[in-house]
Amino acid sequence: MASQAEAGGSARTQNGGGGYSAWRRRGGASGVRGLAEIGPSRVPSAAPLSWQRAGAAAQRRQRRGMEPAREAEEPPGSPALPSEEPQAGHPSGAPPADGPLPAAAGRGRRGAGPKGPSGRSVRGRGRRAPGRRGGEDGGRAARRPRVTVDSSKAKTSLEALKISLRQLHWREYPFGRRLPCDIYWHGVSFHDNNIFSGQVNKFPGMTEMVRKVTLSRAVRTMQDLFPLEYNFYPRSWILPEEFPLFVDEVRMMKDSDPSWKPTFIVKPDGGCQGDGIYLIKDPSDIRQTGSIQSRPAVVQEYICKPLLVDKLKFDIRLYVLLKSLEPLEIYIAKDGLSRFCTEPYQEPTLKNLHQVFMHLTNYSLNIHSGNFIHSDSVNTGSKRTFSSILCRLSSRGADVKKLWSDIISLVIKTIIALTPELKVYYQSDIPAGKPGPTCFQILGFDILLMKNLKPMLLEVNANPSMRIEHEQELSPGVFENVPSPVDEEVKVAVIRDTLRLMDPQNKKRKDIQCQTSEHVTEANENLLDTGPADGLEHESTRTLEPELPSLCLKQVFPKYAKQFNYLRLVDRVAALFIRFLGVKGTTKLGPTGFRTFIRNCKLSNSNFSMACVDILYIDITRRRNGMGIDHRESGMCLQAFVEAFFCLAQKKYKSLPLHQQVTLLIDFCEYQLTVLDAKRRALCHADGPHLAPASHPSLLGRSAPASKLSDYRNHR
Ligand code: ADP
């Protein structure tokens, strides 16, 4: 099998552009699949569907309009079972109150029902969640209006969503509804549907933000400010624009350390499932073909010493819920999936560089290796639970609490890098005052553990696969989708608990509690210490759904906000940017807006005339637009504004570390704007009706003017 795997990998690589898909088209995959020895002994996890059943399943899918579409990321997985709460040792944090997640109770569908003696799912029809029968249901339904969910755009997450809704006893509208729904579940993006109310499970701009190039750029900005805090992302260069920089930096590093023998991984922007990815030893090996010019890519330092289990490289998929952008609320699923390579790992050499089954952990690639092992058990096979890896590491004496705490930091820091631009997209699609929906989103974080247990971020997926079926070879060359109980267990829990957290009735209850609180501000501050938001949600879900397991999602922000808030500098720069955007619905700042920003913040003086301001604007905007990032609108994007802001900060506060320069300049600008707002307010009070300053108050998150003034004075 090894040789076939290699053949697949090298064929793909030798043929250049096109990457994995081209290799697949050429028969790479089918070649491997046709010969794959996935016999019954290898496939203990799920008994193949009978032909009739499989056909019926396909018909059902067709009727529902489910696309067999290729997803943004991986398929199958393993069950959720966090045995550890590795939070102690975290500077601020007591471990979260939730107990371990019981094996998912309340499953409503196949594969997830009660287990037989073998541990396999006992399949049945029309099963309900345990403990939800007859009178109890009726009574509860009478007490509580049912939450309505539009699932007409759910696409490949439909099956898992349906099961979740059944468990929650919420009302599904599979074909949409004329009246507004409480929740809209989209399979791809915010724009799948026009929505004006309720909650939608996608943020505008998220897909764009987590593309390889955009994510690298956002993390790079944070690395410029906080290099040590953001060293969990491999050193990266954006092609084609940074190719000369890449060549120069590699040459310099090699000169300073001749023993350094790096490997790099080239990843096309917007790619997924390993598509078009290849490894190189030297910058000159980059394929400077037409494709790299037309399709940008990220080239990254390859992590040569990953942690191995059973001699195999693996990565981790963690599910993260971004519950709200303002205020920032983040939850992490207590368990994730570990996806394994199917060839024993060796450090990259010119000989093995092309062996995809050795170097790339993508499920969608390795499933086509003859060595792929489907497994029922959570701790064997090519896909396991992350908790099973943690158990194993713990038994070897590894500090898994620290590892878990490092992972939480990585997740929070990555989201902090993404939020500034997300806020720009948000205000553009849902301007203040528009009765737009609110948003939440489940993200898939792909993380690689280094040999020393340091977690490294590989990428973030805006649409992690929520499929609960996987492809299986029924007979040589014949494939069918079969239910995957492990996927069902992990993914249904994530979707169901996301819905529980987003339950509009909990929200209403919370709002009422906030309104009745006499000291809302103090109460909110206390959130940072003890995370009662978590407690509150927990309390409500516990009383309303006693028969459901405790939440598999654990709040990490604002719970740990105190440790991370100092990193949110670019958020504050974005707030300034949004204030000066002016026209509703735009994401780019025009020259007049930029001038107004400079004038209102009193940044121009005899050394920095308005003519210099214009030159700065033109220089940076032209260069950024030349990079071909976003041509939809002309003007200065947030990234360009941030670059200009850093320039101004360096000019004004020379010889300090960059983050201090930027902090001082933000304080200065916020102070000037607060003074200006106070003056305007005074004028308006004198003249007549109150005029609000042009801004998106909820996104700016500005505190009261008086406290802003005193903040600034104290800082000085
Ligand atoms: P895709 O979206 O196409 O899956 P990824 O960035 O996730 O792209 O990369 C695919 C696979 O390549 C990862 O799952 C991982 O196994 C491997 N990989 C990616 N980046 C690195 C890296 N810097 N070092 C080592 N392995 C990497």
XYZ file of C-alpha atoms and ligand atoms in Angstrom:
743
model
C 0.000 0.000 0.000
C 2.886 2.266 0.717
C 4.015 2.262 -2.842
C 0.558 3.073 -4.090
C 0.310 5.861 -1.629
C 3.596 7.236 -2.822
C 2.581 6.812 -6.418
C -0.545 8.801 -5.709
C 1.370 11.500 -3.964
C 4.159 11.897 -6.425
C 1.945 11.692 -9.482
C 0.007 14.560 -8.049
C 3.055 16.557 -7.274
C 5.001 15.879 -10.427
C 2.202 17.031 -12.598
C 2.377 20.412 -11.078
C -0.616 22.756 -10.831
C -3.996 21.329 -10.185
C -2.780 19.557 -7.060
C -5.025 17.040 -5.454
C -8.096 17.592 -7.591
C -6.117 17.078 -10.771
C -4.554 13.979 -9.287
C -8.014 12.746 -8.399
C -9.291 13.488 -11.894
C -6.389 11.598 -13.378
C -7.537 8.600 -11.436
C -5.139 8.950 -8.511
C -7.850 8.466 -5.990
C -9.846 5.930 -7.885
C -6.647 4.043 -8.574
C -5.983 3.867 -4.889
C -9.618 3.291 -4.065
C -10.039 0.534 -6.571
C -7.216 -1.382 -4.972
C -7.890 -0.345 -1.433
C -8.122 -3.207 0.990
C -10.908 -1.797 3.083
C -12.355 -5.154 3.926
C -14.680 -5.944 6.799
C -11.749 -6.519 9.116
C -10.653 -2.972 8.447
C -14.067 -1.470 8.802
C -15.389 -2.337 12.181
C -17.057 0.999 12.725
C -20.223 0.893 10.754
C -21.859 -2.010 9.048
C -22.289 -1.094 5.371
C -25.747 -0.118 4.408
C -27.580 -2.598 2.313
C -27.932 -1.503 -1.279
C -31.613 -0.793 -0.822
C -30.995 1.243 2.272
C -28.151 3.107 0.692
C -30.288 3.856 -2.346
C -33.108 5.057 -0.136
C -30.721 7.289 1.773
C -29.512 8.801 -1.481
C -33.103 9.370 -2.605
C -33.950 10.941 0.705
C -31.030 13.283 0.324
C -32.058 14.130 -3.192
C -35.597 14.888 -2.108
C -34.320 17.200 0.579
C -32.111 18.977 -1.895
C -29.011 18.052 0.078
C -25.967 18.552 -2.024
C -23.495 15.782 -2.181
C -21.216 18.785 -2.523
C -17.640 18.712 -1.542
C -17.320 20.486 1.737
C -14.974 23.111 2.939
C -13.403 20.578 5.205
C -13.308 17.126 6.468
C -15.934 14.448 7.004
C -16.053 11.588 9.654
C -14.890 11.605 13.226
C -15.024 10.221 16.706
C -17.148 10.679 19.799
C -16.907 13.453 22.317
C -15.714 12.467 25.749
C -13.630 14.984 27.579
C -12.105 13.324 30.543
C -9.921 16.267 31.429
C -10.621 19.832 32.267
C -7.099 21.098 31.798
C -7.755 24.556 33.095
C -5.887 24.662 36.352
C -2.566 26.300 35.946
C -4.248 28.915 33.863
C -3.354 32.162 35.512
C -6.853 33.360 36.186
C -8.887 30.377 35.959
C -10.731 27.965 38.007
C -11.788 25.076 35.836
C -15.174 25.503 34.252
C -18.032 24.219 36.256
C -19.336 21.762 33.695
C -18.869 18.160 34.461
C -17.571 15.764 31.858
C -19.852 15.297 28.901
C -21.849 12.154 29.265
C -22.064 9.983 26.204
C -24.562 11.972 24.196
C -27.959 11.364 25.612
C -31.109 12.372 23.882
C -30.061 11.339 20.431
C -32.909 11.155 18.107
C -31.559 9.225 15.144
C -29.645 6.370 13.794
C -26.309 5.493 15.111
C -26.634 7.701 18.085
C -29.170 5.836 20.069
C -28.578 3.546 22.984
C -25.602 1.276 22.557
C -25.840 -2.451 22.394
C -23.473 -4.678 24.334
C -20.876 -4.363 21.590
C -20.926 -0.640 21.982
C -22.552 -0.283 18.600
C -25.523 1.879 18.104
C -28.845 0.210 18.265
C -30.689 1.660 15.335
C -34.343 2.337 15.524
C -37.064 4.417 13.975
C -38.630 7.547 15.255
C -36.619 7.349 18.425
C -36.927 10.158 20.881
C -34.560 11.591 23.337
C -34.612 9.582 26.544
C -36.717 11.198 29.151
C -38.806 13.121 26.672
C -42.040 11.296 26.540
C -45.719 11.876 26.514
C -46.961 14.217 29.175
C -43.608 15.732 29.884
C -43.223 16.882 26.313
C -46.720 18.154 26.161
C -46.370 20.000 29.429
C -43.137 21.582 28.420
C -44.408 22.538 25.005
C -47.364 24.205 26.633
C -45.105 26.176 28.930
C -42.668 27.300 26.334
C -43.250 28.464 22.756
C -41.155 26.400 20.413
C -38.065 27.958 18.913
C -38.344 28.110 15.118
C -35.428 27.269 12.850
C -35.186 27.772 9.088
C -33.053 24.901 7.777
C -33.702 25.482 4.082
C -30.077 26.531 3.456
C -28.357 24.097 5.794
C -26.864 22.015 2.953
C -24.478 19.351 4.203
C -25.077 20.125 7.873
C -28.789 19.370 7.448
C -28.737 15.838 8.825
C -26.908 16.781 12.026
C -29.110 19.849 12.408
C -32.297 17.807 12.083
C -31.192 15.437 14.810
C -30.284 18.343 17.078
C -33.641 20.009 16.525
C -35.460 16.795 17.273
C -33.543 16.436 20.506
C -34.384 20.003 21.469
C -37.994 19.712 20.350
C -37.626 22.862 18.331
C -39.618 23.488 15.183
C -37.846 23.047 11.875
C -38.852 24.811 8.674
C -37.047 22.800 5.982
C -38.474 24.879 3.143
C -38.264 28.253 4.849
C -41.148 30.196 6.317
C -43.028 33.334 5.366
C -42.976 34.609 8.940
C -39.586 35.263 10.465
C -37.835 32.395 12.230
C -35.841 32.658 15.437
C -32.777 31.035 13.909
C -31.537 30.652 10.330
C -29.075 27.813 9.737
C -26.886 28.414 6.697
C -24.581 25.862 5.145
C -22.165 28.241 3.494
C -22.350 31.929 4.274
C -24.273 34.788 5.805
C -25.494 35.718 2.342
C -27.161 32.354 1.631
C -30.455 34.102 2.267
C -31.777 37.619 2.866
C -32.511 37.865 6.550
C -33.716 40.824 8.524
C -34.253 39.443 12.000
C -33.456 36.574 14.307
C -30.072 34.925 14.492
C -28.014 33.435 11.692
C -25.201 30.926 12.110
C -22.701 32.778 9.898
C -20.953 36.111 10.233
C -20.631 38.265 7.142
C -17.033 38.180 5.922
C -15.955 35.117 7.902
C -15.228 33.027 4.819
C -13.038 35.811 3.432
C -11.316 36.319 6.795
C -10.160 32.743 7.240
C -8.797 32.273 3.741
C -5.139 31.341 3.980
C -3.832 34.707 2.766
C -6.196 36.845 4.861
C -5.644 34.820 8.001
C -1.869 35.011 7.516
C -2.107 38.770 7.093
C -4.270 39.215 10.188
C -1.960 37.040 12.297
C 1.082 38.857 10.883
C -0.302 42.188 12.109
C -0.608 40.690 15.568
C 2.874 39.169 15.290
C 4.226 42.650 14.530
C 2.638 43.925 17.726
C 3.091 40.898 19.978
C 5.692 38.568 18.471
C 5.939 36.246 21.470
C 2.221 35.907 22.023
C 1.635 35.015 18.379
C 4.435 32.497 17.849
C 1.881 29.690 17.483
C 1.541 30.379 13.768
C 4.346 29.176 11.465
C 6.417 31.849 9.767
C 4.573 32.595 6.511
C 4.978 34.597 3.318
C 2.260 35.603 0.904
C 2.839 34.790 -2.749
C 3.375 36.204 -5.248
C 3.890 39.614 -3.637
C 6.305 38.475 -0.928
C 8.305 36.075 -3.016
C 11.406 38.326 -3.065
C 11.098 38.804 0.702
C 10.776 35.035 1.150
C 13.936 34.439 -0.892
C 15.885 37.115 0.992
C 14.807 36.046 4.455
C 15.552 32.385 3.819
C 18.955 33.289 2.450
C 19.716 35.441 5.487
C 18.604 32.768 7.923
C 20.663 30.135 6.126
C 23.697 32.424 6.181
C 23.363 33.010 9.881
C 22.815 29.313 10.619
C 24.301 27.015 7.972
C 22.995 23.933 9.825
C 19.385 25.088 9.215
C 17.824 22.795 6.622
C 14.268 24.049 6.336
C 11.295 22.647 4.486
C 8.418 24.826 3.327
C 4.818 24.035 2.530
C 3.041 25.916 -0.255
C -0.716 26.263 0.155
C -2.939 27.925 -2.463
C -5.271 30.575 -1.125
C -8.849 29.442 -0.705
C -7.837 25.805 -1.059
C -9.083 23.046 1.190
C -8.707 19.317 1.683
C -5.025 19.511 0.792
C -5.872 20.820 -2.660
C -2.766 22.029 -4.533
C -0.485 21.769 -1.494
C 3.148 20.741 -1.953
C 6.400 20.742 -0.012
C 9.674 22.331 -1.100
C 13.189 22.513 0.231
C 14.214 25.774 -1.390
C 12.442 28.943 -2.527
C 13.613 28.217 -6.065
C 11.379 25.102 -6.067
C 8.220 27.212 -6.005
C 6.223 26.683 -9.122
C 6.254 30.129 -10.598
C 3.735 29.070 -13.170
C 0.716 31.024 -14.259
C -1.274 29.547 -11.416
C 0.741 31.186 -8.644
C 0.254 34.547 -10.315
C -3.462 34.087 -10.765
C -4.064 32.192 -7.524
C -2.182 33.619 -4.557
C -0.752 31.233 -2.007
C 0.871 31.128 1.384
C 4.272 29.554 1.780
C 4.962 28.491 5.313
C 7.744 27.019 7.329
C 6.985 23.309 7.532
C 6.832 21.904 11.058
C 9.326 19.081 10.724
C 9.044 17.655 14.204
C 5.364 17.019 14.905
C 4.223 14.899 17.806
C 3.721 11.345 16.579
C 1.324 8.742 17.853
C 1.898 5.192 16.643
C 4.668 6.715 14.481
C 2.058 8.690 12.568
C 1.605 12.422 12.146
C -1.839 13.720 13.127
C -3.631 17.006 13.554
C -6.519 18.161 15.716
C -9.857 19.586 14.638
C -11.451 21.625 17.391
C -14.878 23.210 17.164
C -15.121 26.772 18.393
C -18.304 28.793 18.717
C -18.022 32.515 18.133
C -21.215 33.370 19.963
C -20.979 37.097 19.607
C -18.595 39.677 18.220
C -19.599 42.568 20.442
C -19.265 41.744 23.278
C -16.790 39.046 22.325
C -17.961 35.603 23.432
C -16.083 32.434 22.580
C -16.803 28.810 23.452
C -14.669 25.751 22.770
C -15.984 22.222 22.374
C -14.504 20.005 25.031
C -13.540 17.351 22.553
C -12.415 17.328 18.974
C -11.136 14.955 16.356
C -7.602 13.788 15.591
C -6.975 12.978 11.959
C -4.075 10.687 11.198
C -1.702 10.251 8.304
C -1.583 6.765 6.918
C 2.149 6.351 6.279
C 4.704 6.353 9.123
C 6.230 9.799 9.459
C 9.803 10.649 8.505
C 11.313 14.089 8.569
C 11.101 15.581 5.097
C 13.839 14.672 2.648
C 13.984 15.195 -1.090
C 12.948 11.552 -1.431
C 9.806 11.587 0.697
C 8.696 15.162 0.065
C 5.939 14.015 -2.285
C 4.383 11.430 -0.012
C 1.068 13.024 0.858
C -0.035 10.183 3.136
C 3.054 10.806 5.256
C 2.966 14.608 5.442
C -0.645 15.754 5.049
C -3.185 14.782 7.666
C -6.288 15.665 5.634
C -8.996 13.070 6.073
C -10.138 13.633 2.503
C -6.694 12.559 1.243
C -5.913 9.747 3.645
C -9.292 8.070 3.219
C -7.954 7.045 -0.190
C -4.916 5.313 1.252
C -5.132 1.563 1.535
C -3.841 2.007 5.086
C -6.794 4.082 6.235
C -8.447 2.434 9.234
C -12.087 3.082 10.061
C -12.585 2.341 13.699
C -15.386 2.130 16.195
C -13.045 2.743 19.037
C -12.233 6.300 20.037
C -8.541 5.545 20.473
C -7.588 3.540 17.425
C -7.894 4.026 13.695
C -7.166 6.921 11.399
C -9.617 9.210 13.119
C -9.876 9.374 16.887
C -11.161 11.704 19.525
C -8.742 14.317 20.748
C -9.575 13.295 24.308
C -8.257 9.808 23.579
C -4.945 11.383 22.547
C -4.932 13.478 25.713
C -5.512 10.360 27.818
C -2.649 8.655 26.104
C -0.347 11.630 26.571
C -1.385 11.939 30.179
C -0.565 8.286 30.818
C 2.904 9.000 29.423
C 3.257 11.800 31.985
C 2.656 14.749 29.653
C 1.246 17.946 31.122
C -2.081 17.897 29.334
C -3.520 20.665 31.467
C -0.894 23.021 30.142
C -1.508 21.745 26.625
C -5.235 22.421 26.918
C -4.577 25.839 28.375
C -2.169 26.604 25.476
C -4.858 25.546 23.029
C -7.382 27.862 24.659
C -4.900 30.751 24.378
C -4.268 29.920 20.739
C -7.987 29.979 19.986
C -8.649 33.239 21.827
C -5.628 34.973 20.283
C -6.571 33.826 16.790
C -10.101 35.145 17.180
C -8.724 38.411 18.538
C -6.709 38.664 15.311
C -9.849 38.115 13.223
C -12.356 40.333 15.026
C -11.259 43.779 13.780
C -11.956 42.996 10.135
C -15.043 40.970 11.006
C -16.444 44.077 12.655
C -15.882 46.035 9.466
C -17.793 43.422 7.462
C -20.481 43.309 10.135
C -21.202 47.034 10.124
C -21.215 46.951 6.345
C -23.840 44.206 6.123
C -25.787 45.077 9.234
C -25.356 48.823 9.702
C -26.317 50.263 13.052
C -30.004 50.973 13.124
C -30.826 48.294 10.552
C -32.970 45.598 12.102
C -30.612 42.972 10.817
C -30.098 39.571 12.356
C -27.446 38.886 14.946
C -24.804 36.310 14.121
C -22.949 33.380 15.605
C -20.704 30.794 13.962
C -19.104 27.426 14.537
C -15.479 27.470 13.371
C -13.156 24.520 12.813
C -9.647 25.094 14.158
C -6.935 22.838 12.710
C -4.033 22.507 15.106
C -0.778 20.564 14.905
C 1.083 19.530 18.041
C 4.838 19.796 17.940
C 7.015 17.147 19.528
C 7.382 19.398 22.587
C 3.557 19.590 22.797
C 3.383 23.168 21.602
C 0.151 23.635 19.618
C 0.569 25.343 16.243
C -2.313 26.797 14.259
C -2.602 25.399 10.751
C -5.819 27.016 9.684
C -9.332 28.054 10.586
C -12.354 26.749 8.673
C -15.427 28.905 8.371
C -17.495 25.907 7.310
C -16.133 22.875 9.093
C -17.743 19.753 7.774
C -20.784 18.793 9.786
C -21.488 15.681 7.741
C -22.347 12.659 9.760
C -21.831 10.144 7.009
C -18.654 8.892 5.460
C -17.748 7.266 2.219
C -17.086 3.587 2.373
C -16.143 1.011 -0.211
C -18.844 -1.597 -0.238
C -17.200 -3.745 -2.855
C -14.068 -3.047 -4.899
C -14.523 0.293 -6.626
C -18.101 0.761 -5.354
C -18.597 3.501 -2.812
C -21.523 4.518 -0.706
C -22.132 6.959 2.085
C -22.700 5.175 5.354
C -23.700 6.711 8.663
C -20.799 7.497 10.895
C -21.823 7.151 14.552
C -18.704 8.899 15.781
C -19.292 11.922 13.569
C -22.867 11.993 14.664
C -21.887 11.970 18.291
C -19.339 14.802 18.074
C -21.038 17.025 15.536
C -24.603 16.690 16.717
C -23.451 17.627 20.213
C -21.689 20.725 18.867
C -24.717 21.842 16.814
C -27.242 21.018 19.521
C -25.292 22.824 22.225
C -24.667 25.793 19.961
C -28.434 26.026 19.539
C -28.938 25.724 23.274
C -26.546 28.602 23.829
C -28.275 30.666 21.148
C -31.762 29.843 22.423
C -33.635 33.156 22.010
C -35.651 32.420 25.114
C -32.512 32.207 27.227
C -31.440 35.472 25.690
C -34.718 37.124 26.613
C -34.408 35.790 30.129
C -30.881 37.127 30.341
C -31.942 40.531 29.024
C -34.649 40.743 31.648
C -32.157 39.809 34.334
C -29.813 42.511 33.087
C -32.575 45.103 33.037
C -33.647 44.309 36.556
C -30.112 44.426 37.828
C -29.379 47.675 39.570
C -25.684 47.505 38.939
C -25.358 46.251 35.421
C -21.852 47.561 34.973
C -20.468 45.931 38.080
C -22.211 42.705 37.216
C -20.607 42.689 33.795
C -17.207 43.312 35.237
C -17.649 40.350 37.501
C -18.236 38.209 34.442
C -14.535 38.368 33.781
C -13.694 36.869 37.116
C -16.110 34.078 37.490
C -17.726 33.574 34.121
C -21.296 33.701 35.390
C -22.459 34.069 31.804
C -21.452 30.477 31.468
C -23.169 29.736 34.715
C -26.277 31.584 33.677
C -26.601 29.748 30.408
C -25.930 26.581 32.172
C -28.509 27.254 34.764
C -31.149 27.978 32.171
C -30.360 25.013 29.984
C -30.223 22.789 33.007
C -33.654 23.749 34.254
C -35.265 23.709 30.847
C -33.618 20.597 29.460
C -32.849 18.356 32.377
C -32.758 15.345 30.120
C -30.004 16.699 27.881
C -26.337 16.251 28.702
C -24.393 19.191 30.095
C -23.067 21.510 27.429
C -20.123 20.238 25.427
C -19.157 23.857 24.736
C -17.190 25.697 27.362
C -16.934 29.438 27.621
C -13.389 30.776 27.379
C -14.158 34.411 26.624
C -15.064 36.656 28.465
C -14.122 34.105 31.103
C -10.411 34.697 30.505
C -10.822 38.213 29.145
C -8.537 39.751 31.723
C -5.545 37.861 30.382
C -6.201 38.684 26.759
C -7.793 42.116 26.583
C -4.421 43.837 26.246
C -4.062 42.147 22.850
C -7.172 43.833 21.454
C -5.388 46.869 20.089
C -6.343 46.415 16.458
C -9.962 46.180 17.571
C -9.649 49.718 18.851
C -7.990 50.841 15.614
C -10.881 49.202 13.735
C -13.341 51.175 15.861
C -11.673 54.398 14.711
C -11.747 53.162 11.117
C -15.451 52.319 11.317
C -16.235 55.709 12.811
C -14.761 57.461 9.786
C -16.144 55.134 7.107
C -19.074 57.468 6.720
C -21.343 55.937 4.104
C -23.280 52.978 5.411
C -22.466 49.657 3.845
C -18.882 50.407 2.848
C -15.762 48.606 4.009
C -13.215 51.081 2.649
C -12.219 54.534 3.721
C -12.082 57.289 1.131
C -9.449 60.057 1.123
C -11.883 62.495 2.735
C -12.649 60.077 5.552
C -8.933 59.619 6.149
C -8.363 63.371 6.213
C -11.247 63.812 8.643
C -9.726 61.154 10.879
C -6.382 63.002 10.881
C -8.045 66.344 11.503
C -10.442 65.177 14.225
C -7.673 63.349 16.027
C -5.353 66.326 15.644
C -2.588 64.283 14.067
C -1.484 66.870 11.546
C 1.081 69.488 12.467
C 3.887 71.483 10.918
C 5.988 68.316 10.526
C 3.115 66.349 9.056
C 1.067 68.521 6.763
C -2.203 67.528 5.123
C -0.253 67.076 1.902
C 1.814 64.396 3.687
C -1.431 62.853 4.887
C -2.652 62.562 1.289
C 0.632 61.035 0.186
C 0.475 58.485 3.004
C -3.088 57.599 2.003
C -2.255 57.241 -1.677
C 0.947 55.272 -1.068
C -0.533 52.675 1.228
C -3.864 52.340 -0.542
C -2.271 51.938 -3.955
C 0.161 49.308 -2.696
C -2.573 47.352 -0.903
C -4.898 47.492 -3.874
C -2.007 46.400 -6.087
C -1.796 43.236 -3.995
C -5.144 42.302 -5.480
C -6.773 41.688 -2.121
C -10.181 43.180 -2.706
C -11.117 45.220 -5.742
C -14.837 45.432 -5.057
C -14.563 48.941 -3.699
C -11.906 51.542 -4.098
C -10.393 53.159 -1.047
C -8.450 52.190 2.011
C -9.231 48.810 3.575
C -8.820 48.170 7.296
C -5.446 46.445 6.837
C -4.161 49.522 4.972
C -5.568 51.818 7.653
C -3.810 49.738 10.312
C -0.561 50.054 8.369
C -1.018 53.830 8.148
C -1.885 53.948 11.845
C 1.308 52.067 12.737
C 3.296 54.539 10.589
C 1.735 57.469 12.423
C 2.388 55.827 15.794
C 6.038 55.244 14.937
C 6.383 58.835 13.798
C 4.788 60.241 16.916
C 6.272 57.998 19.600
C 9.728 57.110 18.338
C 11.943 54.468 19.959
C 9.263 52.600 21.887
C 8.202 49.039 21.108
C 5.525 49.047 18.410
C 2.660 47.930 20.656
C 3.396 50.795 23.056
C 3.507 53.310 20.227
C 0.214 52.031 18.920
C -1.401 51.988 22.376
C -0.357 55.579 22.989
C -1.660 56.731 19.643
C -4.993 54.957 20.161
C -5.339 56.572 23.594
C -4.515 59.931 22.071
C -7.049 59.554 19.239
C -9.800 58.269 21.513
C -9.173 61.171 23.847
C -9.376 63.715 21.037
C -12.575 62.186 19.731
C -14.114 62.116 23.172
C -13.365 65.790 23.625
C -14.834 66.481 20.207
C -17.973 64.480 20.971
C -18.383 66.281 24.273
C -18.116 69.629 22.499
C -20.643 68.568 19.879
C -23.011 67.343 22.532
C -22.704 70.593 24.426
C -23.453 72.477 21.224
C -26.433 70.293 20.450
C -27.827 70.664 23.930
C -27.486 74.384 23.541
C -29.022 74.343 20.046
C -31.709 71.745 20.292
C -32.023 68.016 19.631
C -29.236 65.658 20.480
C -26.963 64.635 17.596
C -25.077 61.387 17.942
C -21.555 61.249 16.531
C -21.216 59.271 13.320
C -20.396 55.852 14.615
C -21.567 52.362 15.293
C -21.773 52.605 19.059
C -22.232 48.907 19.671
C -19.133 48.086 17.659
C -17.038 50.938 18.940
C -17.735 49.726 22.434
C -16.661 53.095 23.737
C -16.985 53.793 27.376
C -18.520 56.921 28.780
C -16.727 60.095 27.720
C -15.859 61.034 31.273
C -14.170 57.731 31.971
C -12.353 57.933 28.624
C -10.951 61.307 29.556
C -9.806 60.123 32.929
C -8.333 56.946 31.339
C -6.298 59.060 29.014
C -5.107 61.405 31.748
C -4.142 58.492 33.960
C -2.285 56.851 31.125
C -0.315 59.960 30.471
P -6.172 22.550 3.652
O -7.132 23.643 3.909
O -5.988 22.334 2.190
O -6.474 21.315 4.414
P -4.059 23.029 5.584
O -3.434 24.330 5.891
O -4.977 22.484 6.620
O -4.757 23.121 4.162
O -2.918 21.989 5.322
C -3.177 20.649 4.952
C -2.358 19.714 5.792
O -0.959 19.984 5.601
C -2.583 19.885 7.275
O -3.680 19.126 7.686
C -1.283 19.406 7.854
O -1.241 18.022 7.969
C -0.260 19.815 6.810
N 0.350 21.109 7.137
C -0.130 22.335 6.817
N 0.694 23.303 7.220
C 1.731 22.698 7.819
C 2.922 23.153 8.439
N 3.216 24.457 8.498
N 3.761 22.231 8.945
C 3.483 20.920 8.884
N 2.383 20.419 8.308
C 1.511 21.284 7.769
